[in-house]
PDB file of C-alpha atoms in Angstrom:
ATOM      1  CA  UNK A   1      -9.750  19.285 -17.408  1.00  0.00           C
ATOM      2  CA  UNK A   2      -6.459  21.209 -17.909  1.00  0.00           C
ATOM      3  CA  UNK A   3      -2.769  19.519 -17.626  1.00  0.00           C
ATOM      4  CA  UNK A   4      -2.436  22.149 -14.799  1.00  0.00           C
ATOM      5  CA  UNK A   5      -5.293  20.838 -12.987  1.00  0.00           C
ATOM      6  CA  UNK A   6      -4.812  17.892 -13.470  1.00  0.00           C
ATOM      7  CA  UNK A   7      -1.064  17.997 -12.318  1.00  0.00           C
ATOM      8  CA  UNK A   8      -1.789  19.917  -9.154  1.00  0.00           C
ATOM      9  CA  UNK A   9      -4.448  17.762  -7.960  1.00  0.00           C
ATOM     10  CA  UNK A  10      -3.116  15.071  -8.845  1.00  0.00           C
ATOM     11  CA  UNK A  11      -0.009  16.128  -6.705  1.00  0.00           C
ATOM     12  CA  UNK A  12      -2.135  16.996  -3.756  1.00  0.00           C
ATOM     13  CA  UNK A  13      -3.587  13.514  -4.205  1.00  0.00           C
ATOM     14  CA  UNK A  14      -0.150  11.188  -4.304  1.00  0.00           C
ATOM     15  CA  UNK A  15       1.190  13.644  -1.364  1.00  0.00           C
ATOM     16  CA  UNK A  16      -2.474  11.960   0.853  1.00  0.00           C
ATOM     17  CA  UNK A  17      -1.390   8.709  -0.221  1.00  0.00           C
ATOM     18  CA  UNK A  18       2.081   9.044   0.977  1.00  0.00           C
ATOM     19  CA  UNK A  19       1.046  10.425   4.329  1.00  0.00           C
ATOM     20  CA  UNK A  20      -1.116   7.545   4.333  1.00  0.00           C
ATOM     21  CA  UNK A  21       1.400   4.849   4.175  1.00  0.00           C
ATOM     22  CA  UNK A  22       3.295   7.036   6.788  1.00  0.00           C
ATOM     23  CA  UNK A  23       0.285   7.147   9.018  1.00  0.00           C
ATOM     24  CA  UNK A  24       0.238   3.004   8.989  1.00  0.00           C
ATOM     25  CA  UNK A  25       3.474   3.556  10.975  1.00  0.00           C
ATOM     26  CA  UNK A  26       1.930   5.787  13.832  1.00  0.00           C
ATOM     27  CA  UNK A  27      -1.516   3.775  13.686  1.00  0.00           C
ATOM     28  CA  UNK A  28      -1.391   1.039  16.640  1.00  0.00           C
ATOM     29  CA  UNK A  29      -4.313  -0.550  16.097  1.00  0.00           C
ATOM     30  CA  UNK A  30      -4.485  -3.221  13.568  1.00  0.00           C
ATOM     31  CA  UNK A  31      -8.543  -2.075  12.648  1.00  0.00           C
ATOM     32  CA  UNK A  32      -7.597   1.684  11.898  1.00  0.00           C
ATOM     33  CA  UNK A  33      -4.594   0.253   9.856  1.00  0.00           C
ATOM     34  CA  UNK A  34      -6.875  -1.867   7.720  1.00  0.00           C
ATOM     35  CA  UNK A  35      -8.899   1.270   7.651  1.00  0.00           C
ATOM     36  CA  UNK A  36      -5.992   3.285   6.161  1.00  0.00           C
ATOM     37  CA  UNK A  37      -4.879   1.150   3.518  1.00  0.00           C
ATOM     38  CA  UNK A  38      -9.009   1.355   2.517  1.00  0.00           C
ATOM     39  CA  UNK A  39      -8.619   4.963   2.026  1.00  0.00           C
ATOM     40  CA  UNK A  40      -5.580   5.009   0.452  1.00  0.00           C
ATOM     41  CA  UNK A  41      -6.828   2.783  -1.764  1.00  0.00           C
ATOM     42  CA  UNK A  42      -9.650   5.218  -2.300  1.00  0.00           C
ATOM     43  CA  UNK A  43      -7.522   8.219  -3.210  1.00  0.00           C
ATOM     44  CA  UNK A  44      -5.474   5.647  -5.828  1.00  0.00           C
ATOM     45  CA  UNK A  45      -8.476   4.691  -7.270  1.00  0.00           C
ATOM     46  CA  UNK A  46      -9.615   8.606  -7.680  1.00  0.00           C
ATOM     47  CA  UNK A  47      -5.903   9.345  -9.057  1.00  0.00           C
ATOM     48  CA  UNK A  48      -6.400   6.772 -11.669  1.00  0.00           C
ATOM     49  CA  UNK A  49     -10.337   7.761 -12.545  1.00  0.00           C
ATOM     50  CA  UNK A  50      -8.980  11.689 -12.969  1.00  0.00           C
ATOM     51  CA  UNK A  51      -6.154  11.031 -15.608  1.00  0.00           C
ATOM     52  CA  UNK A  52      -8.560   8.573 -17.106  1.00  0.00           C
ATOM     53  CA  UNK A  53     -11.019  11.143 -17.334  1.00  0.00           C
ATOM     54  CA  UNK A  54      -8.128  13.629 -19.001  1.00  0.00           C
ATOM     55  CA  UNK A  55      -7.453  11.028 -21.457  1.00  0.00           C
ATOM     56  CA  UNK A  56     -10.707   9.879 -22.125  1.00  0.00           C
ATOM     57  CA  UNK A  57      -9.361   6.019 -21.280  1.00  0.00           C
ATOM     58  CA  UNK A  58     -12.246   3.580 -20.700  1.00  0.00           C
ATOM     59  CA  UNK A  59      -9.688   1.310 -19.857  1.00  0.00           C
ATOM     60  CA  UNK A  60      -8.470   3.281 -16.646  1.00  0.00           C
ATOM     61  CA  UNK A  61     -11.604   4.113 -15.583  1.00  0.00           C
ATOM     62  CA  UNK A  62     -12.233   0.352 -15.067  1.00  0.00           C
ATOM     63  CA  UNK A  63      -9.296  -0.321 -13.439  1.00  0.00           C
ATOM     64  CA  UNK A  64     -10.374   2.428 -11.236  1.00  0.00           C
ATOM     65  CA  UNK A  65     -13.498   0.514 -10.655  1.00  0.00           C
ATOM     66  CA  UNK A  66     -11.266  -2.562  -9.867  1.00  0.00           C
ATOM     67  CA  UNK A  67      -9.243  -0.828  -7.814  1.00  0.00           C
ATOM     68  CA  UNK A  68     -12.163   0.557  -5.186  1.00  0.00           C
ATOM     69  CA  UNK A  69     -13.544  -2.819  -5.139  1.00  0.00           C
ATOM     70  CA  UNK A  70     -10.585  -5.386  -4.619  1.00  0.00           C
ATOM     71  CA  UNK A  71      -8.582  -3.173  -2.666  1.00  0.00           C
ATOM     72  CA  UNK A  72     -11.156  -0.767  -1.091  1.00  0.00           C
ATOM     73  CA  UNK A  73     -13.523  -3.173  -0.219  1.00  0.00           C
ATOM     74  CA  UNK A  74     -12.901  -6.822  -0.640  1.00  0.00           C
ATOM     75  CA  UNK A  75      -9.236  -7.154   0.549  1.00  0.00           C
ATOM     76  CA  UNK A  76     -10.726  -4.683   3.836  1.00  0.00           C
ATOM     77  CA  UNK A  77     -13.489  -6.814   4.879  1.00  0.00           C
ATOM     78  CA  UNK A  78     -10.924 -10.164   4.357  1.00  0.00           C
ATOM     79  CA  UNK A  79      -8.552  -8.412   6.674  1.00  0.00           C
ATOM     80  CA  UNK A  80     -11.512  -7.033   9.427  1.00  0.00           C
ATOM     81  CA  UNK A  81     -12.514 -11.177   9.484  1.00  0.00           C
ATOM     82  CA  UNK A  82      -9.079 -12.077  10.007  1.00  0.00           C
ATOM     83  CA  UNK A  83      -8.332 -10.060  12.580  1.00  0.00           C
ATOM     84  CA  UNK A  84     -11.477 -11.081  14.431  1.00  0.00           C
ATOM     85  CA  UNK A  85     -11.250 -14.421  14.027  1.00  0.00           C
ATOM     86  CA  UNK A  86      -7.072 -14.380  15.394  1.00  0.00           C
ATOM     87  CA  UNK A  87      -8.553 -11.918  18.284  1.00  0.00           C
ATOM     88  CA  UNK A  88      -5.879  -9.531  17.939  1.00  0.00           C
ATOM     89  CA  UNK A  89      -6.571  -5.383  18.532  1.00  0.00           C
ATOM     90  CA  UNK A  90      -3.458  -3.787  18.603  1.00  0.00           C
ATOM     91  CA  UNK A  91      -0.298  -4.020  16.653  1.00  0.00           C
ATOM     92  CA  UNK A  92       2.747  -6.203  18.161  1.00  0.00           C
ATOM     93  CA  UNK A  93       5.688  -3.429  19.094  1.00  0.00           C
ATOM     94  CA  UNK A  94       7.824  -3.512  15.623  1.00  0.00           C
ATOM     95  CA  UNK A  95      11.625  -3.362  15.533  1.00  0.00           C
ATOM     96  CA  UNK A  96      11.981   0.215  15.908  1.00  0.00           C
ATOM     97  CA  UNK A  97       9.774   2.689  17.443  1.00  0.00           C
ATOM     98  CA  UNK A  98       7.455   5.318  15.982  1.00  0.00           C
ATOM     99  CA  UNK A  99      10.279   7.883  16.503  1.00  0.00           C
ATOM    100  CA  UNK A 100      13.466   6.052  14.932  1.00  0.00           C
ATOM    101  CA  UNK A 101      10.766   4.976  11.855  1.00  0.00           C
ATOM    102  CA  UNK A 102       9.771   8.317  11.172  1.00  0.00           C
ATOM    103  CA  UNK A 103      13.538   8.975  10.752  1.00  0.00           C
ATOM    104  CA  UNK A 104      13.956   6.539   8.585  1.00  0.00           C
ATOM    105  CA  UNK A 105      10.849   7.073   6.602  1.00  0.00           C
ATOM    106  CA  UNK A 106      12.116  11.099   6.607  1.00  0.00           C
ATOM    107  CA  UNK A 107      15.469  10.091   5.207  1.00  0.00           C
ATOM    108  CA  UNK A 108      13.627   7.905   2.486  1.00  0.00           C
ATOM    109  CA  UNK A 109      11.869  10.290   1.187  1.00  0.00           C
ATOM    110  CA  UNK A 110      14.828  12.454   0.324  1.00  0.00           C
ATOM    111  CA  UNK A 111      16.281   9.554  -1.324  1.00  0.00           C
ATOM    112  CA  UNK A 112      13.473   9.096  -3.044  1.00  0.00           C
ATOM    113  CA  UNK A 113      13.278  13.185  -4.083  1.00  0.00           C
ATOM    114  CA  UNK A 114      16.773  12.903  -4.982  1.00  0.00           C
ATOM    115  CA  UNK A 115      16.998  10.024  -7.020  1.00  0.00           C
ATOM    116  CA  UNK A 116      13.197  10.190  -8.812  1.00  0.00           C
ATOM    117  CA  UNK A 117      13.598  14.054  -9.918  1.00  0.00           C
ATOM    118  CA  UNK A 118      15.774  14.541 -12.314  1.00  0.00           C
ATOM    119  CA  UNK A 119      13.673  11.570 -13.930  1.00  0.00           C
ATOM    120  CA  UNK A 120      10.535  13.224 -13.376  1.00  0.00           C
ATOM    121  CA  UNK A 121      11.932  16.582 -14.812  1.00  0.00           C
ATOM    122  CA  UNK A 122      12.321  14.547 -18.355  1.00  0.00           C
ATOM    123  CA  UNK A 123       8.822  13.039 -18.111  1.00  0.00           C
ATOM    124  CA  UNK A 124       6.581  15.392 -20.002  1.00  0.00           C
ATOM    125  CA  UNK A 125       3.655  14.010 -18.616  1.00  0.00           C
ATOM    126  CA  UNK A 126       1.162  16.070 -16.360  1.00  0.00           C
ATOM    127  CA  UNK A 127       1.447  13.858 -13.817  1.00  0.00           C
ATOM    128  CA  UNK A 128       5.243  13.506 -13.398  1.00  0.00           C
ATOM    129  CA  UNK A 129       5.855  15.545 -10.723  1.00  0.00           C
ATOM    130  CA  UNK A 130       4.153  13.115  -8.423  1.00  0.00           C
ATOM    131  CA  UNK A 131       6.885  10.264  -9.365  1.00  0.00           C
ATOM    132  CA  UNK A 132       9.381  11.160  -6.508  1.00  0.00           C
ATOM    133  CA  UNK A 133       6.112  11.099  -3.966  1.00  0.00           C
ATOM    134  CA  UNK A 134       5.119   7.489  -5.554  1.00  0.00           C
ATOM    135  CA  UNK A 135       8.589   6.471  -5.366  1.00  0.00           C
ATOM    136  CA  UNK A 136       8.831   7.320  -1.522  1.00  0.00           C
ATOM    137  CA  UNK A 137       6.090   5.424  -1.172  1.00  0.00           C
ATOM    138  CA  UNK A 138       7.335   2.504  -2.287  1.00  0.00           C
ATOM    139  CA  UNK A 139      10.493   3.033  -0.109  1.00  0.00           C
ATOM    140  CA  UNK A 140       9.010   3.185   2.730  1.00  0.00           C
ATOM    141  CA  UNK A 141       6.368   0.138   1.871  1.00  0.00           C
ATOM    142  CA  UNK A 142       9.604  -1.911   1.668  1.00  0.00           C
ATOM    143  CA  UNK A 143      10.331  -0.417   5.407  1.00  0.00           C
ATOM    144  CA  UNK A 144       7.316  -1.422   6.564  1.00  0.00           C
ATOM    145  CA  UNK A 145       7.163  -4.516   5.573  1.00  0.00           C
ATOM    146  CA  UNK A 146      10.891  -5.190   7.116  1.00  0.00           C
ATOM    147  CA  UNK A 147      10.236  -3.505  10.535  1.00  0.00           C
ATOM    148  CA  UNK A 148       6.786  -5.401  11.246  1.00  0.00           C
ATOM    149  CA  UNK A 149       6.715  -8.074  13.826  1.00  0.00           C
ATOM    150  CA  UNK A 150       3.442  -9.966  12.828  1.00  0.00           C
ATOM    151  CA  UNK A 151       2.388 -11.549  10.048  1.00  0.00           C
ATOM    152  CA  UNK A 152      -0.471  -9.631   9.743  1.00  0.00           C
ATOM    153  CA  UNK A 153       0.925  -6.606   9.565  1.00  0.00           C
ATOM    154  CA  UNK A 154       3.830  -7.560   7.423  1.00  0.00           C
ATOM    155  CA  UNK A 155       0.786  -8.212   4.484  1.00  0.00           C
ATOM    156  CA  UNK A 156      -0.603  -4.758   5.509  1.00  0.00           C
ATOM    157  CA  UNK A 157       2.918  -3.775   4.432  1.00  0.00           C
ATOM    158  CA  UNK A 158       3.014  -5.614   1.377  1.00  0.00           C
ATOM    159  CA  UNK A 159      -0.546  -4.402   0.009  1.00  0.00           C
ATOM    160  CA  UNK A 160       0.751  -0.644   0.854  1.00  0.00           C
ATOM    161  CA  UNK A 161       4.084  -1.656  -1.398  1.00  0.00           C
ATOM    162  CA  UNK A 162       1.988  -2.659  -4.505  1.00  0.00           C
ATOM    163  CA  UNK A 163      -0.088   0.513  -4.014  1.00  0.00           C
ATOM    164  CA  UNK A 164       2.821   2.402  -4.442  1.00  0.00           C
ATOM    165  CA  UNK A 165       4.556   0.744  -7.241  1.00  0.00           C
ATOM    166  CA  UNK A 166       0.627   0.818  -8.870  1.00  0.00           C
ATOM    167  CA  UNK A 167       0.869   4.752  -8.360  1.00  0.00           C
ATOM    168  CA  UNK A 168       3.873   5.079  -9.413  1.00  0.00           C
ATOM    169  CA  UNK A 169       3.225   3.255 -13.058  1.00  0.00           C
ATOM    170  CA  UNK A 170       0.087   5.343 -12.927  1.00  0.00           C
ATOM    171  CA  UNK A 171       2.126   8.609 -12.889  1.00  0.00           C
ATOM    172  CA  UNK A 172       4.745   7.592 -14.889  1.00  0.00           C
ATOM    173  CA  UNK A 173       3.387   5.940 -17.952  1.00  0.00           C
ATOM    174  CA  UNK A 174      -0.526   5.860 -17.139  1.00  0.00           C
ATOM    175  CA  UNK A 175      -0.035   2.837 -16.211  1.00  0.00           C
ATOM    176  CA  UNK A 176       0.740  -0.774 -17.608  1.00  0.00           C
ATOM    177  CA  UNK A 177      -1.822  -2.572 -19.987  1.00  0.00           C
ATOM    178  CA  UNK A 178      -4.967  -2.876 -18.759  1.00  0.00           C
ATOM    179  CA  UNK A 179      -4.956  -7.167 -18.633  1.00  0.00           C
ATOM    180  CA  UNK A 180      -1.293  -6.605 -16.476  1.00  0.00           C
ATOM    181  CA  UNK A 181      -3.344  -4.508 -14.449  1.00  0.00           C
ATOM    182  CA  UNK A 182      -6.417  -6.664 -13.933  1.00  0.00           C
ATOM    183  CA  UNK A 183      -3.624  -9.762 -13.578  1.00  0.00           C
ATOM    184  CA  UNK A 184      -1.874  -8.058 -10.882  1.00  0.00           C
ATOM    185  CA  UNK A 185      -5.904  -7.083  -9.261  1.00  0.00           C
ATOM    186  CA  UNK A 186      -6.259 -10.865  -9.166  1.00  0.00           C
ATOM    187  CA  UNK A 187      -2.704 -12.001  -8.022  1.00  0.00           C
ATOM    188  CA  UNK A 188      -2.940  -9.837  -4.957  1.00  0.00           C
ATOM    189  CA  UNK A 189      -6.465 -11.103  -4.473  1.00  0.00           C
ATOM    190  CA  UNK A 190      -5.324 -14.091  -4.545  1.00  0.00           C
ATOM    191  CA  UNK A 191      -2.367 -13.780  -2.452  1.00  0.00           C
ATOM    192  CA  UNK A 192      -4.328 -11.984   0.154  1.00  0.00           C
ATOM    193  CA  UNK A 193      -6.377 -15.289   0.833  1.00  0.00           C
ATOM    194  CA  UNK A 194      -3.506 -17.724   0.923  1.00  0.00           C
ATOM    195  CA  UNK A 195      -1.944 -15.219   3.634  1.00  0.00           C
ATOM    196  CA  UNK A 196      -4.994 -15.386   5.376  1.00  0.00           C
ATOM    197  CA  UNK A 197      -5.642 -19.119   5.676  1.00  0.00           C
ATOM    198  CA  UNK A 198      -1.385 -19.424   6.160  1.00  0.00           C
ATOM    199  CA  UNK A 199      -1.864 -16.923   9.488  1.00  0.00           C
ATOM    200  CA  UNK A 200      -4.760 -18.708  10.862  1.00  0.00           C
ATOM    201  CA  UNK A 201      -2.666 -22.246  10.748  1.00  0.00           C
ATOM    202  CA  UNK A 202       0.396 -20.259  12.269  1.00  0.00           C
ATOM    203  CA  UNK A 203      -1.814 -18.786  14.913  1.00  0.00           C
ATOM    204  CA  UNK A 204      -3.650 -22.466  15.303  1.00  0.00           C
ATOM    205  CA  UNK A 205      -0.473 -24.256  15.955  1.00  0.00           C
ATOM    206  CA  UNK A 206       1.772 -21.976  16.955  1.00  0.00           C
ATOM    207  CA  UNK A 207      -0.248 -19.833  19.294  1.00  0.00           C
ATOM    208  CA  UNK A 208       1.508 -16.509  17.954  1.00  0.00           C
ATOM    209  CA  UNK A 209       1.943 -15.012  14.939  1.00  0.00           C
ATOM    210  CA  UNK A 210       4.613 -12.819  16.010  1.00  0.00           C
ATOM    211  CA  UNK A 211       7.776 -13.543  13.157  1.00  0.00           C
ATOM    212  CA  UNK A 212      10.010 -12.960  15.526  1.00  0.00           C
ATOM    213  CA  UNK A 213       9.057 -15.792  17.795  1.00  0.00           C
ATOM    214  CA  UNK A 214       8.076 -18.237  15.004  1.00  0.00           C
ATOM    215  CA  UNK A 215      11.972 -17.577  13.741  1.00  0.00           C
ATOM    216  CA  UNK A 216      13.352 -18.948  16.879  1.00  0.00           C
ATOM    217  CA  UNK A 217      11.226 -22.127  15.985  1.00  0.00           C
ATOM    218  CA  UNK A 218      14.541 -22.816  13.755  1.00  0.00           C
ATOM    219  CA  UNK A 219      17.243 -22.729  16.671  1.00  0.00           C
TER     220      UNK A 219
END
């Protein structure tokens, strides 16, 4: 495979996952949200196994491996039990509507264009042009995770954020060291399951797991 292949597709590719992490905003249903962060979990993990493949890196390739089966199917099905077991279907109304987020997510992304190229331009890797896309990504993770009303949907938010700061390590350096990488695998793994077992005592005692209610527990 060429750099020029490899650059283009892989710039095709990290534009999918950023309209991915955009669609979680327009997606009201709390399955097809799960759903999305599977796929763009999907098109990381093919990201990583294509500049793997262009640097012959055994080592990436794994942690593509990793990546499709913590993230692209483990993490899904923990998150499809969870939301059975709470019985919840569709996505509490978040601080600001689909039309004020897009804004917001619109404006982000020219931040992120403006501040991440000039970088990119002095990054002679293949895959630098992607960086400002990551780094939108990862702007608009943070938004997510701010504007969400549930706790469920707030970790939906979170596990978008580390794909996008995983992607953008991926484009800029080819990512960390492959034992950070399987470290970080395990951490959000991990982190997933205590979020889990935290919403179902919230929703057990509480009734809700809206945050918004569960902060006026405090006045």
């Amino acid at each position: 495979m060429s750099a020029d292949v490899l650059s283009k597709t892989v710039n095709l590719l990290s534009f999918t996952a950023l309209g991915l992490t955009i669609l979680l905003i327009v997606r009201t249903r709390l399955e097809g949200q799960v759903r999305v962060f599977a796929v763009q979990s999907f098109v990381l993990a093919l990201i990583a196994t294509l500049i793997a493949l262009y640097r012959g890196s055994l080592e990436l390739f794994v942690v593509g491996v990793a990546l499709v089966t913590i993230k692209g199917v483990v993490i899904p099905r923990m998150l499809h039990r969870a939301v059975a077991k709470i019985g919840l279907q569709r996505v509490a109304a978040p601080y600001l509507g689909i039309a004020p987020a897009l804004f917001i997510c619109g404006l982000l992304t020219i931040v992120a264009f403006y501040v991440m190229t000039p970088i990119a331009a002095s990054n002679p890797l293949p895959t630098a042009d992607a960086i400002p896309l990551a780094f939108a990504g990862v702007l608009i993770g943070f938004f997510i995770m701010v504007n969400r009303r549930r706790a469920v949907t707030q970790i939906l938010g979170f596990l978008m954020l580390e794909n996008d700061i995983f992607l953008l390590a991926l484009l800029a350096t080819y990512g960390v060291p492959f034992i950070v990488e399987m470290g970080v695998f395990l951490d959000v793994l991990v982190a997933v399951l205590i979020m889990e077992v935290f919403v179902y005592h919230i929703k057990d005692n509480f009734d809700s797991i809206d945050v918004g209610e569960l902060g006026n527990l405090k006045e």
